[in-house]
């Protein structure tokens, strides 16, 4: 009986797959609409040039967790453009650097998916790809340490990102000694500004890098 059922269903596989895709799409759109209404998301606008403007941006997951604890998420703005391509983000541990970067990426991703976004307003330019180097992880089974994973991912970004990409880099160089790490972070930052020219959020503990703002006008 089971084999007979499978044979009967096999005849309808194309139709069942079309129905499943339609239901999945409808389910996703309904989820987007429900979240937009319940959490006061806004409709993003798209612009033809390269750039990103977010007013009152929020991290949807962190905001939901804080709301359940009766706390309020502090919204943040983002401004990236041809003349302001890289934001250097400094501060202590748990100061919000990674949250700020992740919420920016999530807002762009949600907008490109066709959803409303957690912000007061969002104007998103022609972003063709999203690259991230965030977190610490190793791949010891393949002989790659935490530092090797960090450098491999960083090299991939430097080889692929272009001026229409959004790049998130968090604590480049932390996997090695202080001055070696500072030298690496400085070299990567300069490469992003001179060669890749991507829209970049660059978080770091190396406060010395802020001096590069005097040399590069596109860095803030």
Coordinates of C-alpha atoms in Angstrom, one line a residue, residues 44 46 51-54 57-61 73 76-80 87 89 96-119 122-125 127-134 157 165-170 199-202:
X44 CA 12.6 51.0 2.9
X46 CA 15.8 52.2 -2.8
X51 CA 25.2 54.5 -0.4
X52 CA 23.2 53.7 2.7
X53 CA 21.1 55.9 5.0
X54 CA 19.3 54.5 8.0
X57 CA 17.9 51.6 13.0
X58 CA 17.4 48.7 15.5
X59 CA 18.5 45.1 15.8
X60 CA 15.3 43.0 15.6
X61 CA 16.5 40.1 17.7
X73 CA 16.7 49.4 22.6
X76 CA 21.1 54.2 15.8
X77 CA 21.7 56.0 12.5
X78 CA 24.0 54.9 9.7
X79 CA 25.4 57.1 6.9
X80 CA 27.5 55.7 4.2
X87 CA 33.1 54.0 9.6
X89 CA 33.8 51.9 15.3
X96 CA 27.4 47.7 21.1
X97 CA 29.9 47.6 18.2
X98 CA 28.9 44.2 16.9
X99 CA 25.2 44.9 17.4
X100 CA 25.5 48.1 15.4
X101 CA 27.2 46.3 12.5
X102 CA 24.8 43.3 12.6
X103 CA 21.7 45.5 12.7
X104 CA 22.9 47.4 9.6
X105 CA 23.4 44.1 7.7
X106 CA 20.1 42.7 8.8
X107 CA 18.3 45.9 7.7
X108 CA 19.9 45.7 4.2
X109 CA 19.2 42.0 3.9
X110 CA 15.5 42.3 5.0
X111 CA 15.0 45.2 2.6
X112 CA 16.4 43.2 -0.3
X113 CA 14.1 40.3 0.6
X114 CA 11.1 42.6 0.2
X115 CA 10.4 43.1 3.9
X116 CA 9.8 46.2 6.0
X117 CA 12.8 47.0 8.2
X118 CA 13.4 47.9 11.9
X119 CA 14.1 51.6 11.5
X122 CA 15.9 53.5 5.4
X123 CA 17.3 54.5 2.0
X124 CA 19.4 51.8 0.5
X125 CA 21.6 52.2 -2.5
X127 CA 24.5 47.1 -2.8
X128 CA 25.4 43.9 -4.7
X129 CA 26.9 41.8 -1.9
X130 CA 27.3 41.5 1.8
X131 CA 30.6 40.3 3.4
X132 CA 31.3 39.7 7.1
X133 CA 34.3 38.9 9.2
X134 CA 32.7 38.6 12.7
X157 CA 36.8 39.7 1.4
X165 CA 29.6 45.8 -1.5
X166 CA 28.7 46.2 2.2
X167 CA 31.5 44.9 4.4
X168 CA 31.5 44.2 8.1
X169 CA 34.8 43.7 9.8
X170 CA 35.1 43.0 13.5
X199 CA 30.9 50.6 2.1
X200 CA 32.5 49.3 5.3
X201 CA 31.8 49.1 9.0
X202 CA 35.2 48.4 10.7

